[in-house]
């Protein structure tokens, strides 16, 4: 199941937000999703209002 060291490490650190979320604890997954959503919102929308109309 281990493909290569580099790829495995990359999967371990980059994978959770894509494929491996289901393997995490629900609380951890929730936190990760929240962080990702916050990052997305921050990237798209600089002001503090994340409403589509503001953009």
PDB file of C-alpha atoms in Angstrom:
ATOM      1  CA  UNK A   1       0.000   0.000   0.000  1.00  0.00           C
ATOM      2  CA  UNK A   2       3.004   2.264   0.458  1.00  0.00           C
ATOM      3  CA  UNK A   3       3.884   3.560  -2.984  1.00  0.00           C
ATOM      4  CA  UNK A   4       7.054   5.541  -2.275  1.00  0.00           C
ATOM      5  CA  UNK A   5       8.468   7.409   0.695  1.00  0.00           C
ATOM      6  CA  UNK A   6       8.063  10.850  -0.810  1.00  0.00           C
ATOM      7  CA  UNK A   7       4.586  10.176  -2.155  1.00  0.00           C
ATOM      8  CA  UNK A   8       3.503   8.600   1.133  1.00  0.00           C
ATOM      9  CA  UNK A   9       4.686  11.616   3.098  1.00  0.00           C
ATOM     10  CA  UNK A  10       2.928  13.925   0.700  1.00  0.00           C
ATOM     11  CA  UNK A  11      -0.279  11.951   1.034  1.00  0.00           C
ATOM     12  CA  UNK A  12      -0.003  12.024   4.799  1.00  0.00           C
ATOM     13  CA  UNK A  13       0.291  15.830   4.976  1.00  0.00           C
ATOM     14  CA  UNK A  14      -1.635  17.029   1.919  1.00  0.00           C
ATOM     15  CA  UNK A  15      -4.106  14.166   1.771  1.00  0.00           C
ATOM     16  CA  UNK A  16      -6.293  14.896   4.826  1.00  0.00           C
ATOM     17  CA  UNK A  17      -8.149  17.768   3.242  1.00  0.00           C
ATOM     18  CA  UNK A  18      -8.854  15.747   0.099  1.00  0.00           C
ATOM     19  CA  UNK A  19      -9.128  12.007   0.686  1.00  0.00           C
ATOM     20  CA  UNK A  20      -8.101  11.064   4.215  1.00  0.00           C
ATOM     21  CA  UNK A  21     -10.566  13.227   6.153  1.00  0.00           C
ATOM     22  CA  UNK A  22     -12.777  10.238   6.875  1.00  0.00           C
ATOM     23  CA  UNK A  23      -9.936   8.549   8.750  1.00  0.00           C
ATOM     24  CA  UNK A  24      -9.562  11.430  11.200  1.00  0.00           C
ATOM     25  CA  UNK A  25     -11.478  11.932  14.411  1.00  0.00           C
ATOM     26  CA  UNK A  26     -14.712  13.847  13.776  1.00  0.00           C
ATOM     27  CA  UNK A  27     -13.473  16.744  15.909  1.00  0.00           C
ATOM     28  CA  UNK A  28     -10.173  16.903  14.053  1.00  0.00           C
ATOM     29  CA  UNK A  29     -11.915  16.667  10.698  1.00  0.00           C
ATOM     30  CA  UNK A  30     -14.256  19.449  11.745  1.00  0.00           C
ATOM     31  CA  UNK A  31     -11.324  21.653  12.703  1.00  0.00           C
ATOM     32  CA  UNK A  32      -9.517  20.911   9.447  1.00  0.00           C
ATOM     33  CA  UNK A  33     -12.599  21.681   7.368  1.00  0.00           C
ATOM     34  CA  UNK A  34     -13.142  24.895   9.312  1.00  0.00           C
ATOM     35  CA  UNK A  35      -9.543  25.948   8.704  1.00  0.00           C
ATOM     36  CA  UNK A  36      -9.786  25.157   5.002  1.00  0.00           C
ATOM     37  CA  UNK A  37     -13.042  27.039   4.615  1.00  0.00           C
ATOM     38  CA  UNK A  38     -11.569  30.010   6.497  1.00  0.00           C
ATOM     39  CA  UNK A  39      -8.522  29.970   4.238  1.00  0.00           C
ATOM     40  CA  UNK A  40     -10.695  29.813   1.127  1.00  0.00           C
ATOM     41  CA  UNK A  41     -12.866  32.652   2.373  1.00  0.00           C
ATOM     42  CA  UNK A  42      -9.826  34.736   3.267  1.00  0.00           C
ATOM     43  CA  UNK A  43      -8.307  34.132  -0.154  1.00  0.00           C
ATOM     44  CA  UNK A  44     -11.452  35.027  -2.055  1.00  0.00           C
ATOM     45  CA  UNK A  45     -12.751  37.765   0.189  1.00  0.00           C
ATOM     46  CA  UNK A  46     -10.396  40.181   1.934  1.00  0.00           C
ATOM     47  CA  UNK A  47     -13.115  42.018   3.936  1.00  0.00           C
ATOM     48  CA  UNK A  48     -14.572  40.313   6.994  1.00  0.00           C
ATOM     49  CA  UNK A  49     -17.964  39.716   5.370  1.00  0.00           C
ATOM     50  CA  UNK A  50     -17.862  36.349   3.551  1.00  0.00           C
ATOM     51  CA  UNK A  51     -21.115  36.949   1.653  1.00  0.00           C
ATOM     52  CA  UNK A  52     -21.023  36.452  -2.135  1.00  0.00           C
ATOM     53  CA  UNK A  53     -22.683  39.830  -2.652  1.00  0.00           C
ATOM     54  CA  UNK A  54     -19.785  41.582  -0.935  1.00  0.00           C
ATOM     55  CA  UNK A  55     -17.444  40.220  -3.597  1.00  0.00           C
TER      56      UNK A  55
END
